[in-house]
């Protein structure tokens, strides 16, 4: 699995867009980019994933650069409930879904 | 609704005892995974399975074992519990190239 690099922490004002960056410069052609978040000590929650194209769902948008070496998770209107640790993971593909978690970004949404 | 459950949610045991943590999913997913998470750290992969009778070691497998006798269950056994195995344990399941979905976790304390 490719290694990912994320900033350890970020702040965001409530109601504003939160843009969380992730570098995955060694990602291989069949590896996906997954985003999860973990609130307190709950189980990680799946947010979104993509291979090459940008993706959007009801929770967030995922922007993947053309060279696939980096991506950005966008929470369009952050709320206090979005305060969590966000994990960017490059993996899956031919490895049948095995994912390696890094340290993630601790996002604090402030009023 | 399909789901993934873990039991027990909390467990206290003594050093040297054998402990088994249960994981049950009703999505009929082929892939199942066990992770541990220590305070202030990300998730680390313990064992995983790609189907019935298949098991594989993850990055921190020493002292743990799993068996897969059916699609729905992947129990995790600590052969002889040690204080270093005090942690929160998460189970997850997925289909190939699809996101993993996590259970609520089991908090294990070894005294």
Short mmCIF file of C-alpha atoms in Angstrom, two decimals:
data_model
loop_
_atom_site.label_atom_id
_atom_site.label_comp_id
_atom_site.label_asym_id
_atom_site.label_seq_id
_atom_site.Cartn_x
_atom_site.Cartn_y
_atom_site.Cartn_z
CA UNK A 1 0.00 0.00 0.00
CA UNK A 2 1.18 3.49 -0.79
CA UNK A 3 2.18 5.75 2.10
CA UNK A 4 0.06 8.86 2.65
CA UNK A 5 0.99 12.17 4.26
CA UNK A 6 -1.56 14.42 5.96
CA UNK A 7 -1.23 17.49 8.19
CA UNK A 8 -1.66 16.44 11.83
CA UNK A 9 -4.32 19.06 12.57
CA UNK A 10 -6.52 21.70 10.97
CA UNK A 11 -9.15 24.18 12.10
CA UNK A 12 -12.26 25.24 10.22
CA UNK A 13 -15.02 27.72 11.00
CA UNK A 14 -18.52 26.33 11.24
CA UNK A 15 -20.42 26.76 7.96
CA UNK A 16 -17.29 27.14 5.90
CA UNK A 17 -15.79 24.53 3.57
CA UNK A 18 -13.16 22.26 5.08
CA UNK A 19 -10.44 21.24 2.62
CA UNK A 20 -8.29 18.37 3.87
CA UNK A 21 -5.18 17.62 1.79
CA UNK A 22 -3.42 14.29 1.34
CA UNK A 23 -0.23 13.36 -0.48
CA UNK A 24 0.15 9.84 -1.90
CA UNK A 25 3.01 10.23 -4.37
CA UNK A 26 3.80 6.48 -4.51
CA UNK A 27 0.26 5.34 -5.27
CA UNK A 28 0.09 2.55 -7.83
CA UNK A 29 -2.27 2.41 -10.78
CA UNK A 30 -4.77 0.04 -9.23
CA UNK A 31 -4.89 1.60 -5.76
CA UNK A 32 -7.87 3.64 -4.70
CA UNK A 33 -7.91 6.71 -2.48
CA UNK A 34 -10.21 6.20 0.52
CA UNK A 35 -11.28 8.68 3.15
CA UNK A 36 -12.57 7.70 6.56
CA UNK A 37 -13.24 9.65 9.71
CA UNK A 38 -13.31 8.66 13.35
CA UNK A 39 -15.25 10.55 15.98
CA UNK A 40 -13.95 10.03 19.52
CA UNK A 41 -13.38 6.27 19.93
CA UNK A 42 -16.16 5.14 17.60
CA UNK A 43 -15.49 2.84 14.67
CA UNK A 44 -14.10 4.58 11.58
CA UNK A 45 -16.81 5.84 9.25
CA UNK A 46 -16.43 5.54 5.48
CA UNK A 47 -16.76 8.88 3.68
CA UNK A 48 -15.79 8.53 0.03
CA UNK A 49 -13.33 6.85 -2.32
CA UNK A 50 -12.07 7.22 -5.87
CA UNK A 51 -9.60 5.90 -8.40
CA UNK A 52 -9.00 8.63 -10.99
CA UNK A 53 -12.05 10.80 -11.29
CA UNK A 54 -13.38 13.31 -8.83
CA UNK A 55 -16.22 11.96 -6.74
CA UNK A 56 -19.10 13.50 -4.81
CA UNK A 57 -21.63 12.02 -2.45
CA UNK A 58 -23.98 13.32 0.22
CA UNK A 59 -21.15 13.71 2.71
CA UNK A 60 -18.23 15.15 0.77
CA UNK A 61 -16.34 15.68 -2.47
CA UNK A 62 -13.04 14.07 -3.40
CA UNK A 63 -10.70 15.86 -5.78
CA UNK A 64 -7.83 13.73 -7.15
CA UNK A 65 -5.05 15.40 -9.12
CA UNK A 66 -4.47 14.24 -12.67
CA UNK A 67 -1.17 12.56 -11.74
CA UNK A 68 -2.95 10.92 -8.75
CA UNK A 69 -0.16 11.95 -6.38
CA UNK A 70 -2.43 13.97 -4.13
CA UNK A 71 -6.07 14.49 -3.27
CA UNK A 72 -8.31 16.81 -1.30
CA UNK A 73 -11.39 15.94 0.72
CA UNK A 74 -13.92 18.75 0.78
CA UNK A 75 -16.65 19.05 3.38
CA UNK A 76 -18.72 21.83 1.79
CA UNK A 77 -20.39 23.25 4.91
CA UNK A 78 -18.62 22.03 8.01
CA UNK A 79 -20.61 21.62 11.21
CA UNK A 80 -19.49 21.01 14.77
CA UNK A 81 -20.38 17.34 14.30
CA UNK A 82 -17.68 17.09 11.63
CA UNK A 83 -14.99 17.47 14.29
CA UNK A 84 -13.08 14.20 13.99
CA UNK A 85 -9.85 12.56 12.86
CA UNK A 86 -9.84 12.15 9.08
CA UNK A 87 -7.82 9.37 7.49
CA UNK A 88 -6.65 9.32 3.89
CA UNK A 89 -5.64 5.84 2.71
CA UNK A 90 -4.25 4.64 -0.59
CA UNK A 91 -4.88 0.95 -1.01
CA UNK A 92 -7.33 -1.76 -1.93
CA UNK A 93 -7.13 -2.63 -5.59
CA UNK A 94 -5.65 -6.03 -6.24
CA UNK A 95 -4.96 -6.47 -2.54
CA UNK A 96 -8.62 -7.19 -1.96
CA UNK A 97 -9.35 -4.19 0.17
CA UNK A 98 -6.49 -4.33 2.69
CA UNK A 99 -5.94 -0.79 3.99
CA UNK A 100 -3.10 0.69 6.02
CA UNK A 101 -4.12 3.59 8.26
CA UNK A 102 -1.76 6.49 9.00
CA UNK A 103 -2.07 9.10 11.74
CA UNK A 104 -4.74 11.18 10.01
CA UNK A 105 -5.70 14.84 10.34
CA UNK A 106 -7.51 16.03 13.44
CA UNK A 107 -10.11 18.51 12.18
CA UNK A 108 -11.59 20.93 14.69
CA UNK A 109 -14.68 22.81 13.56
CA UNK A 110 -15.13 25.92 15.65
CA UNK A 111 -18.25 28.08 16.12
CA UNK B 1 -30.64 -3.73 7.73
CA UNK B 2 -27.30 -5.40 7.15
CA UNK B 3 -24.71 -4.59 9.77
CA UNK B 4 -21.50 -5.55 11.49
CA UNK B 5 -21.47 -6.23 15.21
CA UNK B 6 -18.79 -6.90 17.79
CA UNK B 7 -19.03 -8.54 21.18
CA UNK B 8 -18.36 -7.98 23.94
CA UNK B 9 -18.15 -4.18 23.78
CA UNK B 10 -16.01 -4.09 26.93
CA UNK B 11 -13.88 -6.83 28.43
CA UNK B 12 -11.51 -6.98 31.37
CA UNK B 13 -9.29 -10.03 31.65
CA UNK B 14 -6.17 -11.16 33.46
CA UNK B 15 -2.72 -11.71 32.05
CA UNK B 16 -2.28 -15.20 30.65
CA UNK B 17 -5.96 -15.92 29.97
CA UNK B 18 -7.27 -16.82 26.53
CA UNK B 19 -9.74 -14.28 25.19
CA UNK B 20 -11.94 -14.41 22.09
CA UNK B 21 -13.52 -11.34 20.53
CA UNK B 22 -16.45 -11.89 18.19
CA UNK B 23 -17.18 -10.16 14.89
CA UNK B 24 -20.33 -10.85 12.88
CA UNK B 25 -21.45 -9.25 9.60
CA UNK B 26 -24.66 -9.72 7.67
CA UNK B 27 -23.59 -8.14 4.35
CA UNK B 28 -22.25 -11.43 3.00
CA UNK B 29 -18.87 -9.74 2.42
CA UNK B 30 -15.95 -11.95 1.43
CA UNK B 31 -13.30 -9.83 3.18
CA UNK B 32 -13.02 -9.35 6.93
CA UNK B 33 -10.36 -7.54 8.95
CA UNK B 34 -9.25 -7.02 12.54
CA UNK B 35 -7.48 -3.86 13.69
CA UNK B 36 -6.26 -2.55 17.01
CA UNK B 37 -6.05 1.07 18.02
CA UNK B 38 -3.98 2.35 20.90
CA UNK B 39 -4.45 5.74 22.53
CA UNK B 40 -3.38 8.53 20.20
CA UNK B 41 -2.57 6.22 17.31
CA UNK B 42 -4.11 5.12 14.07
CA UNK B 43 -5.44 1.65 13.36
CA UNK B 44 -3.03 -1.23 12.87
CA UNK B 45 -3.99 -4.36 10.96
CA UNK B 46 -3.83 -7.60 12.97
CA UNK B 47 -5.29 -10.32 10.71
CA UNK B 48 -7.52 -10.47 7.67
CA UNK B 49 -9.45 -12.98 5.62
CA UNK B 50 -10.51 -13.00 1.97
CA UNK B 51 -13.00 -15.84 2.37
CA UNK B 52 -13.91 -19.03 4.21
CA UNK B 53 -10.85 -20.98 5.35
CA UNK B 54 -8.56 -18.11 4.32
CA UNK B 55 -6.57 -16.14 6.92
CA UNK B 56 -3.58 -13.80 6.62
CA UNK B 57 -1.28 -12.02 9.03
CA UNK B 58 -1.26 -8.25 9.25
CA UNK B 59 1.43 -5.95 10.61
CA UNK B 60 0.86 -6.76 14.32
CA UNK B 61 -0.23 -10.41 14.36
CA UNK B 62 2.00 -11.82 17.12
CA UNK B 63 -0.10 -13.19 19.99
CA UNK B 64 -3.32 -13.23 17.95
CA UNK B 65 -5.08 -15.82 15.81
CA UNK B 66 -8.23 -15.94 13.66
CA UNK B 67 -10.25 -18.62 11.94
CA UNK B 68 -12.91 -18.28 9.22
CA UNK B 69 -15.38 -21.16 9.19
CA UNK B 70 -18.23 -19.23 7.56
CA UNK B 71 -18.77 -15.99 5.66
CA UNK B 72 -20.39 -14.08 8.51
CA UNK B 73 -17.89 -14.49 11.37
CA UNK B 74 -14.22 -13.82 12.04
CA UNK B 75 -13.43 -14.35 15.75
CA UNK B 76 -10.13 -12.96 17.07
CA UNK B 77 -8.36 -15.00 19.76
CA UNK B 78 -5.67 -13.79 22.12
CA UNK B 79 -3.91 -17.01 23.05
CA UNK B 80 -2.39 -15.71 26.29
CA UNK B 81 -3.40 -12.14 27.01
CA UNK B 82 -0.66 -9.66 27.83
CA UNK B 83 -0.87 -6.11 29.19
CA UNK B 84 0.53 -4.87 25.87
CA UNK B 85 -2.68 -6.10 24.24
CA UNK B 86 -4.82 -3.64 26.16
CA UNK B 87 -6.41 -1.72 23.30
CA UNK B 88 -9.56 -1.00 21.35
CA UNK B 89 -10.23 -3.63 18.70
CA UNK B 90 -12.17 -2.94 15.51
CA UNK B 91 -13.53 -5.42 13.03
CA UNK B 92 -14.37 -4.48 9.43
CA UNK B 93 -15.72 -6.15 6.31
CA UNK B 94 -15.80 -5.37 2.60
CA UNK B 95 -16.23 -6.72 -0.89
CA UNK B 96 -13.28 -6.48 -3.29
CA UNK B 97 -12.48 -2.90 -4.37
CA UNK B 98 -15.27 -1.63 -2.13
CA UNK B 99 -14.97 0.34 1.13
CA UNK B 100 -14.52 -1.39 4.44
CA UNK B 101 -17.31 -0.92 6.97
CA UNK B 102 -16.37 -0.98 10.60
CA UNK B 103 -17.96 -2.32 13.74
CA UNK B 104 -18.37 -0.30 16.94
CA UNK B 105 -15.25 -1.72 18.59
CA UNK B 106 -14.35 -3.77 21.67
CA UNK B 107 -12.42 -2.14 24.49
CA UNK B 108 -10.13 -4.77 26.04
CA UNK B 109 -8.24 -4.27 29.28
CA UNK B 110 -5.65 -6.84 30.38
CA UNK B 111 -4.73 -6.53 34.05
#
